[in-house]
Coordinates of C-alpha atoms and ligand atoms in Angstrom, one line a residue:
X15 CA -24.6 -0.6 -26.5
X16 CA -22.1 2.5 -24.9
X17 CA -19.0 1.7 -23.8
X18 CA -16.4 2.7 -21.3
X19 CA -12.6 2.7 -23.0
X20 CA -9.5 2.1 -21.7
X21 CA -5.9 1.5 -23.3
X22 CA -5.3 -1.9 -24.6
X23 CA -2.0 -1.9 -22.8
X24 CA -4.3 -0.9 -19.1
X25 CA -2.9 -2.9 -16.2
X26 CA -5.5 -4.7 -14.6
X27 CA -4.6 -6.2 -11.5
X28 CA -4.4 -6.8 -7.8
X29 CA -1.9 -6.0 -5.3
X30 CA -0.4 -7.6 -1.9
X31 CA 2.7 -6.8 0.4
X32 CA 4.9 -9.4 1.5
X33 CA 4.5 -9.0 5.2
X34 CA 1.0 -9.0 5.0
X35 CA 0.9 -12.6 2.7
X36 CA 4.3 -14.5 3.2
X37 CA 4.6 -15.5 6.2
X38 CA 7.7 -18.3 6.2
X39 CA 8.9 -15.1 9.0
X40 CA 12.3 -17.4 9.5
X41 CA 12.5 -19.6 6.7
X42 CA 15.4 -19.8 4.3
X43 CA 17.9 -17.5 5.9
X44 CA 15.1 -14.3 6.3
X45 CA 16.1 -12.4 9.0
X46 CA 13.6 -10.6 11.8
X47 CA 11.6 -7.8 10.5
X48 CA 9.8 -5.0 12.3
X49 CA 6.6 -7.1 10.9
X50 CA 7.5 -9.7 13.4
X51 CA 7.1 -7.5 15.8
X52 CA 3.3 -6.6 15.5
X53 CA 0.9 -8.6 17.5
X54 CA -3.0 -9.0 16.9
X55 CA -4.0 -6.9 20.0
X56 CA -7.4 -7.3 20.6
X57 CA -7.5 -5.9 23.9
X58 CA -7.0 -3.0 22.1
X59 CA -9.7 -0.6 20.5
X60 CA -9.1 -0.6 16.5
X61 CA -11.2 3.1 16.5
X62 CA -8.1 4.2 18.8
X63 CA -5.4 4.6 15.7
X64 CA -3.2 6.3 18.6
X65 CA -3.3 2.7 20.5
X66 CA -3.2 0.9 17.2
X67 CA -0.4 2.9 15.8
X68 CA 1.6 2.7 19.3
X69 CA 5.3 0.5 19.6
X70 CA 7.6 0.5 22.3
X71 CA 10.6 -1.2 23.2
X72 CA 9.0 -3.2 25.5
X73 CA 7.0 -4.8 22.9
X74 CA 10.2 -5.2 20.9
X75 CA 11.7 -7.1 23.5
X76 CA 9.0 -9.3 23.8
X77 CA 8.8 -10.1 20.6
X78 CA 12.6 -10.8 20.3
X79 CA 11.9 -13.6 23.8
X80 CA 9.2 -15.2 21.8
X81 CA 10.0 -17.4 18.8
X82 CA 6.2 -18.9 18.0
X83 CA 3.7 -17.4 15.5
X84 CA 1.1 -17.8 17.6
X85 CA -0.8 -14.1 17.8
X86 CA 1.9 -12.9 15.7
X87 CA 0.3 -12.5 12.6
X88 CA 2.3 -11.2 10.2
X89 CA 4.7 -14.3 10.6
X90 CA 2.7 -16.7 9.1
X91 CA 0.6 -14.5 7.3
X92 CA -1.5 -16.6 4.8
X93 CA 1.0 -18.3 3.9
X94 CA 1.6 -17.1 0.4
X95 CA 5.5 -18.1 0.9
X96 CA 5.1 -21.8 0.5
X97 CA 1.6 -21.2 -1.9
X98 CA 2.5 -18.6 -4.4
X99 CA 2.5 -20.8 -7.3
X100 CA -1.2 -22.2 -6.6
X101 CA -2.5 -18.8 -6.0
X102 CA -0.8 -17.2 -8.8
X103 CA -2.6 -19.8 -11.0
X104 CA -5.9 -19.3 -9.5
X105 CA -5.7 -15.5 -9.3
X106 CA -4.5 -15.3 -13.2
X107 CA -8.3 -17.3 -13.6
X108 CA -10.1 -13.5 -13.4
X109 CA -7.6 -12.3 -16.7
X110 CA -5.7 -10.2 -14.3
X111 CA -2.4 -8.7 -16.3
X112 CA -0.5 -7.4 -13.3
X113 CA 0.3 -8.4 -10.0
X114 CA 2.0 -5.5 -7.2
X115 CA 3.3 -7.2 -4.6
X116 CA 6.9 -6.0 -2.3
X117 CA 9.8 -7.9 -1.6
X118 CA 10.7 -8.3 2.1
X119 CA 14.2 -6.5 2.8
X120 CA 15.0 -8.9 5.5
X121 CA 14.7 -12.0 3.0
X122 CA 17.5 -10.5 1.1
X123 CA 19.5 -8.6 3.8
X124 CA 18.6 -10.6 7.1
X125 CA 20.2 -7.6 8.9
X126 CA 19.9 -5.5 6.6
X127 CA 23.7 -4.1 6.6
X128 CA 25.0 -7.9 5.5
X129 CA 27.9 -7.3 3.3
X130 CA 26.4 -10.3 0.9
X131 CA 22.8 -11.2 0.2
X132 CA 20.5 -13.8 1.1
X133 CA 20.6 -15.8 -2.5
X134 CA 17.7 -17.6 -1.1
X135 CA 16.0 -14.9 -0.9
X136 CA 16.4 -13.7 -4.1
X137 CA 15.6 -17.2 -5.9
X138 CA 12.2 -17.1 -4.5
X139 CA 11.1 -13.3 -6.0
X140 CA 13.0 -14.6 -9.2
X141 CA 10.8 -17.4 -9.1
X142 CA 7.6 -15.4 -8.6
X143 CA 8.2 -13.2 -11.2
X144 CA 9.0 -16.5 -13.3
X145 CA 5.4 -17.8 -12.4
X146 CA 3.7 -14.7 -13.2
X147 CA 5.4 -14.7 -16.4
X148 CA 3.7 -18.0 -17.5
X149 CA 0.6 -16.2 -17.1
X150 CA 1.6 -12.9 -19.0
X151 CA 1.4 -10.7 -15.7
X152 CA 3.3 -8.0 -15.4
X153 CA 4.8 -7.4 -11.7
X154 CA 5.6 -4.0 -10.0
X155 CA 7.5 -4.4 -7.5
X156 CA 7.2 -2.1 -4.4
X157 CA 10.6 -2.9 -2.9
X158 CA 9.5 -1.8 0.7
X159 CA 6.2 -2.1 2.4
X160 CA 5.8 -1.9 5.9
X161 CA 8.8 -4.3 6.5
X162 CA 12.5 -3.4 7.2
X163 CA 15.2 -5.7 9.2
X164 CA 14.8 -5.6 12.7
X165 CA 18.6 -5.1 13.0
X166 CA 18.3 -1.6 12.0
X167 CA 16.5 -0.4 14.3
X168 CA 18.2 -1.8 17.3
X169 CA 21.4 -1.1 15.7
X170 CA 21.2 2.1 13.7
X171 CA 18.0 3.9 14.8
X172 CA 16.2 3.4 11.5
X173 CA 15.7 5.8 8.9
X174 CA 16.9 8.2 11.3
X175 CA 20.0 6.7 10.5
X176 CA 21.8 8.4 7.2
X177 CA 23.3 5.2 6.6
X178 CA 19.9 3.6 5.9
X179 CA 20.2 5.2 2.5
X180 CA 22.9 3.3 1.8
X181 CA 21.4 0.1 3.2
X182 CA 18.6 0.9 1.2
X183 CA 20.9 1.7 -2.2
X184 CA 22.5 -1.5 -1.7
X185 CA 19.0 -3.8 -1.2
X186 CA 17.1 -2.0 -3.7
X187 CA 20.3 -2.1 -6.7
X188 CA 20.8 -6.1 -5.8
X189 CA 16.8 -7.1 -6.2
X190 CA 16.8 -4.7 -9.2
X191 CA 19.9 -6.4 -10.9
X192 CA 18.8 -9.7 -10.4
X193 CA 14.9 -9.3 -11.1
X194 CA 15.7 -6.7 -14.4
X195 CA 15.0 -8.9 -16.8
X196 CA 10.8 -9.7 -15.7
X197 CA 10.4 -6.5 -13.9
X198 CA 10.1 -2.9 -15.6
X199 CA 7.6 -1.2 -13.1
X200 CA 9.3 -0.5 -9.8
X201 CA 8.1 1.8 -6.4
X202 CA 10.5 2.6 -3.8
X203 CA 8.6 3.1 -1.2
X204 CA 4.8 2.2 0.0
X205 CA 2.9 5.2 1.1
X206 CA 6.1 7.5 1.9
X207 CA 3.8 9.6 3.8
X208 CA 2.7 7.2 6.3
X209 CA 5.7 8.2 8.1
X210 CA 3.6 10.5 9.7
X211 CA 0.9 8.3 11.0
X212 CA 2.3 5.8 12.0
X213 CA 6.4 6.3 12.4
X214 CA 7.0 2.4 13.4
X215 CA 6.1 0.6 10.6
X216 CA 7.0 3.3 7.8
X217 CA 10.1 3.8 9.5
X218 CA 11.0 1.9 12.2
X219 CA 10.7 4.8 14.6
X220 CA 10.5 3.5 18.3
X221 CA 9.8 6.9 19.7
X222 CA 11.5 5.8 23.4
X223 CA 14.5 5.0 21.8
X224 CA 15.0 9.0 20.9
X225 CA 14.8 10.0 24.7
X226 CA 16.6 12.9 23.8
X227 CA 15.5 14.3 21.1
X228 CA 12.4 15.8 19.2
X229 CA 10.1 13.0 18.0
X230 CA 8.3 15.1 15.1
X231 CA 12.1 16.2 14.5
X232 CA 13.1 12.5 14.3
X233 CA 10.5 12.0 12.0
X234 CA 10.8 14.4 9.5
X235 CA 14.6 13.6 9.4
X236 CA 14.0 10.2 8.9
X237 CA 11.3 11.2 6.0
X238 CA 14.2 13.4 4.0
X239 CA 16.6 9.9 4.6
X240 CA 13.7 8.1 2.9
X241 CA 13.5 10.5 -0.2
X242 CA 16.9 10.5 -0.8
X243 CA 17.1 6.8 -1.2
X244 CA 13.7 6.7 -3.5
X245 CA 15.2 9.6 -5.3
X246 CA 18.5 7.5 -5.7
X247 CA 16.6 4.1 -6.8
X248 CA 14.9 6.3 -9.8
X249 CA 18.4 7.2 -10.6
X250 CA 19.5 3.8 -10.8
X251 CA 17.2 2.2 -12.7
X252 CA 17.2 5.4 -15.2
X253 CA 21.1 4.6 -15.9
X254 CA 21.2 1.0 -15.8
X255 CA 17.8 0.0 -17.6
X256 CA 16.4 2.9 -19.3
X257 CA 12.9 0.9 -19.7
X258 CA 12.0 1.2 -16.4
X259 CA 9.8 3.1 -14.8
X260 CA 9.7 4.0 -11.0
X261 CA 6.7 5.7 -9.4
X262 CA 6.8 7.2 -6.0
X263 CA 3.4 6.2 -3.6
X264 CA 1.5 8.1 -1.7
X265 CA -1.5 7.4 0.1
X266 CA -4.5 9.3 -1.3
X267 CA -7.4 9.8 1.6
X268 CA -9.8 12.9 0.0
X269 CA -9.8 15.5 2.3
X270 CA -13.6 17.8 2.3
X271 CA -14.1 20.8 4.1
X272 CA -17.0 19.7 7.1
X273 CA -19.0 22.6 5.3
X274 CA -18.5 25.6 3.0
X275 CA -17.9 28.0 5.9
X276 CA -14.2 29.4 4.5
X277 CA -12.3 28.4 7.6
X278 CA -12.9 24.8 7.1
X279 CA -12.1 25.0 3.2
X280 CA -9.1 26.6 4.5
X281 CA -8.3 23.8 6.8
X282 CA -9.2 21.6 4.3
X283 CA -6.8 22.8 1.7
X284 CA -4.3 23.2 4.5
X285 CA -4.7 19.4 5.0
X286 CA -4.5 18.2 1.6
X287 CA -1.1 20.8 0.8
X288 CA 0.5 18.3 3.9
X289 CA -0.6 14.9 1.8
X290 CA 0.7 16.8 -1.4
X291 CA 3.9 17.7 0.1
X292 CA 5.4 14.4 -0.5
X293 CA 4.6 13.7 -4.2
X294 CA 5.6 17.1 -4.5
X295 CA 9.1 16.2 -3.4
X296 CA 9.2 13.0 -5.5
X297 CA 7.5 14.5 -8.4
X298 CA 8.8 17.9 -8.8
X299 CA 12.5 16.7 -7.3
X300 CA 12.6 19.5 -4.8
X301 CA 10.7 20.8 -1.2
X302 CA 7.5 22.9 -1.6
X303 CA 8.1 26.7 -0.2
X304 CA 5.4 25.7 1.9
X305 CA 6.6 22.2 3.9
X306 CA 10.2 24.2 4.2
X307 CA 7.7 27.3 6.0
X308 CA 6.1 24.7 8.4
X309 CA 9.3 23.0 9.3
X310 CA 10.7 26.6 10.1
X311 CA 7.8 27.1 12.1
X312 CA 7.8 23.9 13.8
X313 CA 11.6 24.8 14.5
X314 CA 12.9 21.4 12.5
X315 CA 16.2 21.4 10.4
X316 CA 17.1 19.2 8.5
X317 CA 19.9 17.6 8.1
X318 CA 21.2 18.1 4.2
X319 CA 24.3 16.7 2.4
X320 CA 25.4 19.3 -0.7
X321 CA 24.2 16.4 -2.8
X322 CA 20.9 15.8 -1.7
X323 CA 19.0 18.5 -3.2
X324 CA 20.8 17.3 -7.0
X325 CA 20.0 13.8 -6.1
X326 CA 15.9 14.7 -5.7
X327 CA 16.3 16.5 -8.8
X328 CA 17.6 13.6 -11.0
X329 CA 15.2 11.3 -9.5
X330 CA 11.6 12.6 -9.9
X331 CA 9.2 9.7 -10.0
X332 CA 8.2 8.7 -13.4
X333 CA 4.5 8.0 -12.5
X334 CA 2.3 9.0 -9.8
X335 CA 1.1 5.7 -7.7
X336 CA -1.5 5.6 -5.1
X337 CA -3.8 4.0 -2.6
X338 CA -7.7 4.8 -2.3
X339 CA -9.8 3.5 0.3
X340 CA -11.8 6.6 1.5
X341 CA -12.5 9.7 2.3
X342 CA -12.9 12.4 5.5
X343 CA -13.9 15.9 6.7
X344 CA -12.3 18.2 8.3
X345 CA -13.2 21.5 10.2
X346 CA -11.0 24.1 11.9
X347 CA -12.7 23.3 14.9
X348 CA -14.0 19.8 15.5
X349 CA -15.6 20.1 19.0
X350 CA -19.2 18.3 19.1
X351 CA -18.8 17.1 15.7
X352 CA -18.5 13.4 15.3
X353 CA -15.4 11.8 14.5
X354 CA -14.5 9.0 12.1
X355 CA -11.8 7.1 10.1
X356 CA -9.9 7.1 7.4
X357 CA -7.0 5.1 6.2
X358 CA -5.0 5.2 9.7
X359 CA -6.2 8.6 10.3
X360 CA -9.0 10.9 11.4
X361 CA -11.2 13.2 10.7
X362 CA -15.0 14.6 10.8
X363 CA -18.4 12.2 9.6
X364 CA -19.7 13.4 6.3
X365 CA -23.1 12.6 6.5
X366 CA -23.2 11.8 2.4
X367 CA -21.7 8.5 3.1
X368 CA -21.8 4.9 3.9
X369 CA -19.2 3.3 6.0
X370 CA -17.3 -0.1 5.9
X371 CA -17.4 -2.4 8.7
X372 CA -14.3 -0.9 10.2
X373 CA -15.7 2.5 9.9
X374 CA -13.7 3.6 7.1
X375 CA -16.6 5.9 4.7
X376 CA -17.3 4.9 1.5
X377 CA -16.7 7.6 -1.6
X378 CA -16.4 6.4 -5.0
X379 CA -16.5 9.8 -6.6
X380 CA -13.7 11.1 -4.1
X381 CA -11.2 8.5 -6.4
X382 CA -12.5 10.5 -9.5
X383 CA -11.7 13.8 -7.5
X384 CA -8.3 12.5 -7.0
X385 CA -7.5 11.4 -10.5
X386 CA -8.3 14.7 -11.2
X387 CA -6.2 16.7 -8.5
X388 CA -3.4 14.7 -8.8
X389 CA -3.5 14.7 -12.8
X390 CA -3.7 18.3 -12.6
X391 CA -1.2 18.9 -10.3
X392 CA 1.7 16.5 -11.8
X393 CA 0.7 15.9 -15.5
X394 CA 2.2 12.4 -15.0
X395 CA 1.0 9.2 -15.5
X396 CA -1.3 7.7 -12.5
X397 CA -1.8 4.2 -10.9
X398 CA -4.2 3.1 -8.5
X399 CA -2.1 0.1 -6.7
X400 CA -4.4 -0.2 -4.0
X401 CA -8.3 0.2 -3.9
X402 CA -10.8 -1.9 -1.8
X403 CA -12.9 -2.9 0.9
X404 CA -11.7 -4.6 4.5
X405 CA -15.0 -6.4 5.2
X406 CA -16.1 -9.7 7.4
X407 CA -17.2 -12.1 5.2
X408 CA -18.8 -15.4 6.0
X409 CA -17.8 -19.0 4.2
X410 CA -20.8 -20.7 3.7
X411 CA -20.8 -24.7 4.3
X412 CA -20.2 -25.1 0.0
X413 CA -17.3 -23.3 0.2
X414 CA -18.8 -20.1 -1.1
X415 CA -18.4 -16.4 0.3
X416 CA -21.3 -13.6 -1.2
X417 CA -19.5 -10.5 -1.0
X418 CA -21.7 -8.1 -2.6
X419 CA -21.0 -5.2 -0.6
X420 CA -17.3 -5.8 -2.2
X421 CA -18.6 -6.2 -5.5
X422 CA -20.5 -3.0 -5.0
X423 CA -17.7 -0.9 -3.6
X424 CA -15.2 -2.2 -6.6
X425 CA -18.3 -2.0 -8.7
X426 CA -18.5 1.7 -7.8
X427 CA -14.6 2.9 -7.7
X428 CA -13.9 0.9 -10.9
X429 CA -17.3 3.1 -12.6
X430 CA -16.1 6.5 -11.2
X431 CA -12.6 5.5 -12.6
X432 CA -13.4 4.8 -16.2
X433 CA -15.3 8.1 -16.2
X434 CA -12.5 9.7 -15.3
X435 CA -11.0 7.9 -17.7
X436 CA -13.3 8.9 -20.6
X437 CA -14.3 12.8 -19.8
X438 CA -11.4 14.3 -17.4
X439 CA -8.3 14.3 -19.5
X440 CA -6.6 12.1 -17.2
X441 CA -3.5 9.4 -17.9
X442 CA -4.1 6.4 -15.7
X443 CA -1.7 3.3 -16.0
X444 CA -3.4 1.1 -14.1
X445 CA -6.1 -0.5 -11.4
X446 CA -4.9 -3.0 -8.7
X447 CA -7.5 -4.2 -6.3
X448 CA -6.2 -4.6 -2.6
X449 CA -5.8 -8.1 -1.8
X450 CA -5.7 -11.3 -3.6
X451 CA -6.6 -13.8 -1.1
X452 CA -7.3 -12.3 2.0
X453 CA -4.4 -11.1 4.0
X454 CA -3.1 -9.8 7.4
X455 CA -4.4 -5.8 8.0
X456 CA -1.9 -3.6 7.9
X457 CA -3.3 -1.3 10.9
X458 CA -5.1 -4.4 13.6
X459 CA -3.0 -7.4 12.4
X460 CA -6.9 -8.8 11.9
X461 CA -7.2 -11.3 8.9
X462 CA -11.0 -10.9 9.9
X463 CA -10.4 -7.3 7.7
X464 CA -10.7 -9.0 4.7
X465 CA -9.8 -7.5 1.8
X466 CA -9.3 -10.6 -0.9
X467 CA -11.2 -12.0 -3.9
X468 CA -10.2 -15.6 -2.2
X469 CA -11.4 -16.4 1.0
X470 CA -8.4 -17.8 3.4
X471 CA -9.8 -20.0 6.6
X472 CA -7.9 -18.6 8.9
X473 CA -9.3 -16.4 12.1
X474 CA -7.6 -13.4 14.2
X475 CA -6.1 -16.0 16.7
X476 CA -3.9 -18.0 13.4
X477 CA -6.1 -21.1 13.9
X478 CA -7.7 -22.4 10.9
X479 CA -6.5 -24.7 7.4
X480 CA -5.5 -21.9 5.1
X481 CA -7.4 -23.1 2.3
X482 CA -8.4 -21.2 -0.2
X483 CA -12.0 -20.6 -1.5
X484 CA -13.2 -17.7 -4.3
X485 CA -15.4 -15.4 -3.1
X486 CA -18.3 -13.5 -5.6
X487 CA -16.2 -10.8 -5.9
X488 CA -13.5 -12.9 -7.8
X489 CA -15.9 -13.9 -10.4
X490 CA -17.2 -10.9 -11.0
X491 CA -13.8 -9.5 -11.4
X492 CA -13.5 -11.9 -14.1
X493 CA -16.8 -11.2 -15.6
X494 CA -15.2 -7.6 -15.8
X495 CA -11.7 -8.2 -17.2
X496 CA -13.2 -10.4 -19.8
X497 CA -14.5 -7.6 -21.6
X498 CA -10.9 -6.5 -22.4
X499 CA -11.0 -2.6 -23.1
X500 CA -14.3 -2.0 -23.7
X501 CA -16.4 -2.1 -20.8
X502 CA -20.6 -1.6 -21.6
X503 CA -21.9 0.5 -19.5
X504 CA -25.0 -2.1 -18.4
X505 CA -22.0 -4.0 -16.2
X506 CA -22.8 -1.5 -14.0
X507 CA -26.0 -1.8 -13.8
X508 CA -26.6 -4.5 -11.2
X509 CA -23.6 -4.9 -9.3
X510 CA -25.3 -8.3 -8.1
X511 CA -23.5 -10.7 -11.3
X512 CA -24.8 -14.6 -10.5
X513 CA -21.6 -16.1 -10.1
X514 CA -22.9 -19.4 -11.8
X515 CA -24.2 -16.8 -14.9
X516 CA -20.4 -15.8 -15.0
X517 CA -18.8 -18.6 -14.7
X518 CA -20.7 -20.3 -17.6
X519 CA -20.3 -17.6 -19.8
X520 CA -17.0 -17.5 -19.5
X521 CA -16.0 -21.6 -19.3
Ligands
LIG2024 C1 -2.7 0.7 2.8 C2 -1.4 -0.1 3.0 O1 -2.5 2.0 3.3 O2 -3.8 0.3 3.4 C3 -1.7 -1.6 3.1 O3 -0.5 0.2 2.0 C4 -2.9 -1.8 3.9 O4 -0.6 -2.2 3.5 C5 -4.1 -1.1 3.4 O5 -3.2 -3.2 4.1 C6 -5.4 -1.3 4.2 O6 -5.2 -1.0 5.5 P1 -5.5 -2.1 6.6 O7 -5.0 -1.5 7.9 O8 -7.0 -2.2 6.6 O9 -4.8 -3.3 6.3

């Protein structure tokens, strides 16, 4: 029988971020987070990123009058505040031996510029970590995804805000002081290029509330506040724990030219140098020649202190984490050709490929294409944190859920992986699926994207039991983690595993 290989020490896992899971919004001393703030809008049209991407001040303010969780759906989430300990235990069932998951700032710092933390808040992610150690999973820790105190936006203007690094310094050395001694993996900060996309919930950039001033300029300042404060996190932990290891993020879409006509591979390439630009920064410690040439030409300075440049020097990322979902086209000139998504962005249909129920094309071979780029480019270790499929799934009346198209798309990405794996040379940490149990969407606020191995009954509108019920795709996850480092090839085979053939074998 052949055999795929990986290191015995591979981290297998599955990863979540706390506004997307917790819930408990006000619970235990946790103060408002820009999270709170996003409602399930299903007025609006999830294809229009522009729409679903949008935040005001308006909507700030009515989410500040309104103190329910009804329609706001990152508040209660799925629960995972009050049910970590059960799902933990059921999710450490497939032999996963990590967990990702992000603490939430505002459980720690309610305001985020508190002069003493939340201890509640750090009991409960001591705890976690606790739980996951009775199971022998490792944690990395992203310390902040998608979720900063409200406060700092109304009060300081976000990231815009210099003093956020500071804020940032101060949340990031207290969770890493009191967590050192169960976590060694650590990420700053979840996609850092998202910034871009969508400026709110990377940032907390409400672009109204910079009247005066040049959004995109806004932006990118708020983007060199952001490295700063990853770059001074990798410091940290390099002279208080010397074990640890701190990754930057970035979020990996694969970028084709629409067709080998040289102006598109030119606008291609163009496109992927602006997704490169920031693991350049956090990899090589300084600015590519050419991000410092298109903020001259966009007519942006930023705003340096003398220290800043020494500061992204000393704290180059250690490994190279990313998210995988899919892939796009692009053209230098896109007019009559047809338009689709990718991870919060767009670009042009490539005919070659399926698409996922939210329109998002499926390309298993564009994760081995990015293993390979992003090896070649860095020579650092990589980690896929985040790789799978949103997708409506049905519970059947036994309690079961048949997600094959999710078995086939893990099936697919995991395969491509391990070949990179065996024949390109590359150094790969790890492979986290997206989603435990289900979980809130990042983009919609939908839980009816549903990206889990464990089906949660809980629909757009928050109604529902929140029980839990394993899908397929969790036992075949099982079937493949039971084979420890040697994978035969023949699992790949059929991607259709009986989940009663699985579950015997391995009883
Ligand atoms: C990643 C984010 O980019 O995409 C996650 O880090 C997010 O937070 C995931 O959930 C999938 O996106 P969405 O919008 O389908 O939830």
């Amino acid at each position: 029988m052949k055999y795929y290989h990986t290191n015995t020490n591979f981290l297998w896992g599955v990863a979540t971020a706390a506004n997307q899971v917790e819930g408990g919004w006000n619970e235990d001393g946790k103060g408002m987070s820009i999270a709170d703030c996003l409602r399930y809008r299903p007025q609006i049209d999830i294809r229009d990123y522009k729409s679903v991407n949008s935040m005001d001040s308006e909507e700030i303010k009515r989410a500040l009058r309104d103190n329910s969780t009804k329609g706001w759906a990152k508040r209660h989430g799925v629960d995972f505040y009050h049910n970590y300990r059960d799902d933990i235990r059921q999710l450490a069932e497939t032999g996963i031996n990590t967990y990702r998951f992000s603490i939430a700032w505002s459980r720690i710092f309610p305001n985020g510029d508190d002069s003493k933390p939340n201890k509640a808040g750090l009991d409960y992610y001591l705890n976690l970590v606790k739980e996951l150690a009775k199971y022998d999973i490792e944690p990395v820790v992203t310390l902040s995804h998608y979720e900063m105190p409200l406060n700092l936006v109304l009060n300081y203007d976000a990231w815009y805000d210099r003093k956020l690094i500071s804020f940032f310094e101060k949340f990031a050395d207290t969770v890493i002081d009191y967590l050192h001694e169960y976590v060694k993996y650590w990420i700053p900060i979840n996609e850092i290029d998202s910034i871009i996309r969508h400026p709110f919930s990377s940032a907390g950039l409400v672009e109204d509330r910079f009247q005066n001033k040049n959004f995109s300029n806004v932006i990118y300042q708020s983007m060199h506040h952001q490295f700063v404060a990853a770059a001074r996190v990798v410091q940290y932990c390099h002279n208080n724990y010397p074990s640890m290891k701190v990754g930057c993020m970035v979020t990996r879409t694969m970028v084709y030219p629409y067709n080998s006509d040289p102006q598109n591979v030119l606008q291609a390439s163009k496109v992927m140098r602006d997704v490169y630009a920031f693991s350049d920064i956090q990899v090589r410690g300084k600015y590519p020649n050419f991000l410092l040439k298109q903020l001259e030409e966009k007519n942006i300075r930023l705003k340096m202190e003398s220290t800043d440049e020494e500061d992204l020097k000393k704290g180059s990322a250690d490994f190279v984490a990313f998210s995988y979902y899919s892939s796009v086209c692009t053209a230098y000139d896109v007019t009559g050709l047809k338009v689709t998504k990718a991870n919060r962005t767009m670009g042009v249909y490539n005919k070659y490929l399926p698409e996922s129920d939210w329109g998002w094309q499926i390309d298993p071979i564009g994760l081995r294409l990015s293993l390979i780029d992003l090896y070649d480019r860095y020579q650092k270790p990589l980690f896929i944190v985040e790789n799978g499929l949103g997708a409506v799934d049905e519970l059947a009346s036994d309690g079961s859920v048949h997600d094959d198209y999710r078995i086939d798309y893990l099936s697919k990405h995991i395969k491509q992986m391990l070949i990179s794996l065996t024949q390109d040379g590359i150094e790969l940490m790890g492979y986290c699926i997206w989603g435990t149990t289900d979980m809130i969407s990042a983009s919609s606020n939908q839980i009816s994207k549903r990206y889990g191995l464990i089906y949660v009954d809980l629909d757009d509108e928050g109604n529902g039991s929140y029980k839990r019920y394993k899908k397929d795709s969790f036992y075949w996850y099982k079937k493949l983690l039971s084979f420890g480092s040697e994978i035969p090839f023949s699992f790949f085979k059929t991607t259709n595993v009986s989940v009663e053939e699985v579950s015997l074998k391995i009883r």
